[in-house]
Amino acid sequence: MDGTRRPDIRPGLRVSIVLKQDQRTGKLTEGIVKDLLTKSPTHPHGIKVRLESGEVGRVKEIMG
């Protein structure tokens, strides 16, 4: 499942995100969602989230 729909993402889910500085390379960072930062129901590049580690990025893949 990709991370473009806000209803699919909730705190506690394990996801892969791309950090701002990794957007060129596409390097993914895995973690647990703490907060959803995107307010709109969808976003073409992925919903922006904050992980429990404090890292912020756009969701590329939902692991569950």
mmCIF file of N, CA and C in Angstrom:
data_model
loop_
_atom_site.group_PDB
_atom_site.id
_atom_site.type_symbol
_atom_site.label_atom_id
_atom_site.label_comp_id
_atom_site.label_asym_id
_atom_site.label_seq_id
_atom_site.Cartn_x
_atom_site.Cartn_y
_atom_site.Cartn_z
ATOM 1 N N MET A 1 0.857 -1.187 0.000
ATOM 2 C CA MET A 1 0.000 0.000 0.000
ATOM 3 C C MET A 1 0.897 1.242 0.000
ATOM 4 N N ASP A 2 0.602 2.188 -0.865
ATOM 5 C CA ASP A 2 1.398 3.420 -0.865
ATOM 6 C C ASP A 2 0.828 4.388 0.174
ATOM 7 N N GLY A 3 1.519 5.481 0.398
ATOM 8 C CA GLY A 3 1.131 6.392 1.477
ATOM 9 C C GLY A 3 0.480 7.670 1.017
ATOM 10 N N THR A 4 -0.321 7.608 -0.066
ATOM 11 C CA THR A 4 -0.908 8.838 -0.595
ATOM 12 C C THR A 4 -2.279 9.158 0.008
ATOM 13 N N ARG A 5 -2.897 8.218 0.734
ATOM 14 C CA ARG A 5 -4.230 8.446 1.313
ATOM 15 C C ARG A 5 -4.141 8.550 2.837
ATOM 16 N N ARG A 6 -4.577 9.682 3.383
ATOM 17 C CA ARG A 6 -4.500 9.921 4.824
ATOM 18 C C ARG A 6 -5.280 8.883 5.645
ATOM 19 N N PRO A 7 -6.478 8.439 5.191
ATOM 20 C CA PRO A 7 -7.217 7.453 6.001
ATOM 21 C C PRO A 7 -6.484 6.123 6.199
ATOM 22 N N ASP A 8 -5.511 5.814 5.344
ATOM 23 C CA ASP A 8 -4.762 4.548 5.446
ATOM 24 C C ASP A 8 -3.675 4.596 6.522
ATOM 25 N N ILE A 9 -3.379 5.792 7.015
ATOM 26 C CA ILE A 9 -2.234 5.973 7.918
ATOM 27 C C ILE A 9 -2.738 6.420 9.284
ATOM 28 N N ARG A 10 -2.194 5.800 10.333
ATOM 29 C CA ARG A 10 -2.571 6.190 11.691
ATOM 30 C C ARG A 10 -1.368 5.991 12.617
ATOM 31 N N PRO A 11 -1.347 6.694 13.740
ATOM 32 C CA PRO A 11 -0.234 6.519 14.685
ATOM 33 C C PRO A 11 -0.092 5.056 15.102
ATOM 34 N N GLY A 12 1.153 4.611 15.213
ATOM 35 C CA GLY A 12 1.433 3.236 15.599
ATOM 36 C C GLY A 12 1.752 2.318 14.437
ATOM 37 N N LEU A 13 1.456 2.750 13.210
ATOM 38 C CA LEU A 13 1.765 1.931 12.033
ATOM 39 C C LEU A 13 3.252 1.998 11.711
ATOM 40 N N ARG A 14 3.816 0.882 11.232
ATOM 41 C CA ARG A 14 5.195 0.868 10.734
ATOM 42 C C ARG A 14 5.163 1.257 9.254
ATOM 43 N N VAL A 15 5.952 2.254 8.903
ATOM 44 C CA VAL A 15 5.967 2.773 7.535
ATOM 45 C C VAL A 15 7.404 3.011 7.074
ATOM 46 N N SER A 16 7.556 3.161 5.766
ATOM 47 C CA SER A 16 8.816 3.643 5.179
ATOM 48 C C SER A 16 8.551 5.044 4.657
ATOM 49 N N ILE A 17 9.424 5.974 5.034
ATOM 50 C CA ILE A 17 9.277 7.354 4.568
ATOM 51 C C ILE A 17 10.535 7.765 3.811
ATOM 52 N N VAL A 18 10.389 8.811 3.008
ATOM 53 C CA VAL A 18 11.568 9.433 2.390
ATOM 54 C C VAL A 18 11.736 10.792 3.067
ATOM 55 N N LEU A 19 12.913 11.000 3.655
ATOM 56 C CA LEU A 19 13.224 12.263 4.320
ATOM 57 C C LEU A 19 13.501 13.332 3.265
ATOM 58 N N LYS A 20 13.330 14.604 3.649
ATOM 59 C CA LYS A 20 13.546 15.723 2.722
ATOM 60 C C LYS A 20 14.928 15.629 2.058
ATOM 61 N N GLN A 21 15.960 15.374 2.853
ATOM 62 C CA GLN A 21 17.321 15.333 2.300
ATOM 63 C C GLN A 21 17.575 14.096 1.440
ATOM 64 N N ASP A 22 16.689 13.097 1.519
ATOM 65 C CA ASP A 22 16.852 11.869 0.728
ATOM 66 C C ASP A 22 15.951 11.831 -0.502
ATOM 67 N N GLN A 23 15.223 12.914 -0.798
ATOM 68 C CA GLN A 23 14.281 12.893 -1.913
ATOM 69 C C GLN A 23 14.975 12.651 -3.250
ATOM 70 N N ARG A 24 16.186 13.168 -3.436
ATOM 71 C CA ARG A 24 16.907 12.963 -4.692
ATOM 72 C C ARG A 24 17.305 11.498 -4.885
ATOM 73 N N THR A 25 17.765 10.861 -3.799
ATOM 74 C CA THR A 25 18.241 9.477 -3.894
ATOM 75 C C THR A 25 17.101 8.476 -3.736
ATOM 76 N N GLY A 26 16.037 8.873 -3.046
ATOM 77 C CA GLY A 26 14.922 7.962 -2.809
ATOM 78 C C GLY A 26 15.170 6.998 -1.659
ATOM 79 N N LYS A 27 16.215 7.252 -0.855
ATOM 80 C CA LYS A 27 16.539 6.390 0.286
ATOM 81 C C LYS A 27 15.381 6.397 1.291
ATOM 82 N N LEU A 28 14.955 5.206 1.714
ATOM 83 C CA LEU A 28 13.823 5.093 2.630
ATOM 84 C C LEU A 28 14.295 4.921 4.063
ATOM 85 N N THR A 29 13.507 5.476 4.983
ATOM 86 C CA THR A 29 13.755 5.346 6.413
ATOM 87 C C THR A 29 12.528 4.697 7.025
ATOM 88 N N GLU A 30 12.742 3.656 7.824
ATOM 89 C CA GLU A 30 11.626 2.922 8.411
ATOM 90 C C GLU A 30 11.398 3.377 9.845
ATOM 91 N N GLY A 31 10.127 3.379 10.262
ATOM 92 C CA GLY A 31 9.821 3.748 11.633
ATOM 93 C C GLY A 31 8.338 3.643 11.923
ATOM 94 N N ILE A 32 7.979 4.059 13.140
ATOM 95 C CA ILE A 32 6.596 4.014 13.616
ATOM 96 C C ILE A 32 6.019 5.427 13.588
ATOM 97 N N VAL A 33 4.811 5.580 13.018
ATOM 98 C CA VAL A 33 4.163 6.892 12.908
ATOM 99 C C VAL A 33 3.784 7.411 14.297
ATOM 100 N N LYS A 34 4.167 8.665 14.567
ATOM 101 C CA LYS A 34 3.757 9.339 15.797
ATOM 102 C C LYS A 34 2.641 10.340 15.502
ATOM 103 N N ASP A 35 2.853 11.209 14.488
ATOM 104 C CA ASP A 35 1.874 12.249 14.134
ATOM 105 C C ASP A 35 1.715 12.309 12.620
ATOM 106 N N LEU A 36 0.493 12.643 12.173
ATOM 107 C CA LEU A 36 0.247 12.937 10.763
ATOM 108 C C LEU A 36 0.322 14.450 10.602
ATOM 109 N N LEU A 37 1.126 14.905 9.654
ATOM 110 C CA LEU A 37 1.329 16.345 9.464
ATOM 111 C C LEU A 37 0.569 16.900 8.270
ATOM 112 N N THR A 38 0.198 16.057 7.310
ATOM 113 C CA THR A 38 -0.594 16.499 6.164
ATOM 114 C C THR A 38 -2.059 16.521 6.556
ATOM 115 N N LYS A 39 -2.726 17.640 6.289
ATOM 116 C CA LYS A 39 -4.144 17.776 6.658
ATOM 117 C C LYS A 39 -5.088 17.308 5.559
ATOM 118 N N SER A 40 -4.654 17.391 4.302
ATOM 119 C CA SER A 40 -5.545 17.013 3.196
ATOM 120 C C SER A 40 -5.718 15.490 3.142
ATOM 121 N N PRO A 41 -6.843 15.005 2.600
ATOM 122 C CA PRO A 41 -7.108 13.560 2.586
ATOM 123 C C PRO A 41 -6.168 12.755 1.693
ATOM 124 N N THR A 42 -5.583 13.403 0.670
ATOM 125 C CA THR A 42 -4.614 12.719 -0.190
ATOM 126 C C THR A 42 -3.477 13.676 -0.530
ATOM 127 N N HIS A 43 -2.344 13.106 -0.919
ATOM 128 C CA HIS A 43 -1.219 13.906 -1.406
ATOM 129 C C HIS A 43 -0.455 13.051 -2.405
ATOM 130 N N PRO A 44 -0.193 13.569 -3.610
ATOM 131 C CA PRO A 44 0.428 12.749 -4.660
ATOM 132 C C PRO A 44 1.821 12.225 -4.311
ATOM 133 N N HIS A 45 2.549 12.915 -3.436
ATOM 134 C CA HIS A 45 3.914 12.491 -3.088
ATOM 135 C C HIS A 45 3.963 11.726 -1.773
ATOM 136 N N GLY A 46 2.815 11.519 -1.153
ATOM 137 C CA GLY A 46 2.780 10.808 0.127
ATOM 138 C C GLY A 46 2.394 11.729 1.267
ATOM 139 N N ILE A 47 1.713 11.160 2.250
ATOM 140 C CA ILE A 47 1.294 11.922 3.428
ATOM 141 C C ILE A 47 2.521 12.192 4.300
ATOM 142 N N LYS A 48 2.677 13.427 4.750
ATOM 143 C CA LYS A 48 3.821 13.777 5.590
ATOM 144 C C LYS A 48 3.522 13.368 7.035
ATOM 145 N N VAL A 49 4.481 12.671 7.649
ATOM 146 C CA VAL A 49 4.322 12.194 9.020
ATOM 147 C C VAL A 49 5.582 12.482 9.831
ATOM 148 N N ARG A 50 5.420 12.446 11.161
ATOM 149 C CA ARG A 50 6.553 12.472 12.082
ATOM 150 C C ARG A 50 6.641 11.086 12.698
ATOM 151 N N LEU A 51 7.824 10.500 12.665
ATOM 152 C CA LEU A 51 8.031 9.198 13.278
ATOM 153 C C LEU A 51 8.302 9.364 14.773
ATOM 154 N N GLU A 52 8.211 8.261 15.520
ATOM 155 C CA GLU A 52 8.502 8.305 16.957
ATOM 156 C C GLU A 52 9.942 8.744 17.213
ATOM 157 N N SER A 53 10.820 8.538 16.224
ATOM 158 C CA SER A 53 12.225 8.960 16.337
ATOM 159 C C SER A 53 12.390 10.470 16.154
ATOM 160 N N GLY A 54 11.307 11.156 15.708
ATOM 161 C CA GLY A 54 11.363 12.595 15.480
ATOM 162 C C GLY A 54 11.613 12.966 14.026
ATOM 163 N N GLU A 55 11.949 11.972 13.183
ATOM 164 C CA GLU A 55 12.202 12.246 11.773
ATOM 165 C C GLU A 55 10.894 12.546 11.050
ATOM 166 N N VAL A 56 10.953 13.477 10.081
ATOM 167 C CA VAL A 56 9.776 13.888 9.322
ATOM 168 C C VAL A 56 10.006 13.592 7.851
ATOM 169 N N GLY A 57 8.984 12.981 7.223
ATOM 170 C CA GLY A 57 9.092 12.703 5.800
ATOM 171 C C GLY A 57 7.755 12.255 5.237
ATOM 172 N N ARG A 58 7.754 11.930 3.953
ATOM 173 C CA ARG A 58 6.529 11.505 3.278
ATOM 174 C C ARG A 58 6.488 9.988 3.172
ATOM 175 N N VAL A 59 5.314 9.423 3.462
ATOM 176 C CA VAL A 59 5.141 7.973 3.468
ATOM 177 C C VAL A 59 5.202 7.437 2.043
ATOM 178 N N LYS A 60 6.053 6.447 1.832
ATOM 179 C CA LYS A 60 6.172 5.785 0.533
ATOM 180 C C LYS A 60 5.590 4.378 0.579
ATOM 181 N N GLU A 61 5.588 3.751 1.761
ATOM 182 C CA GLU A 61 5.105 2.377 1.876
ATOM 183 C C GLU A 61 4.593 2.149 3.296
ATOM 184 N N ILE A 62 3.447 1.452 3.394
ATOM 185 C CA ILE A 62 2.882 1.106 4.697
ATOM 186 C C ILE A 62 3.158 -0.373 4.944
ATOM 187 N N MET A 63 3.859 -0.676 6.031
ATOM 188 C CA MET A 63 4.194 -2.065 6.352
ATOM 189 C C MET A 63 3.103 -2.710 7.216
ATOM 190 N N GLY A 64 2.443 -1.904 8.064
ATOM 191 C CA GLY A 64 1.384 -2.448 8.922
ATOM 192 C C GLY A 64 1.723 -2.364 10.373
#
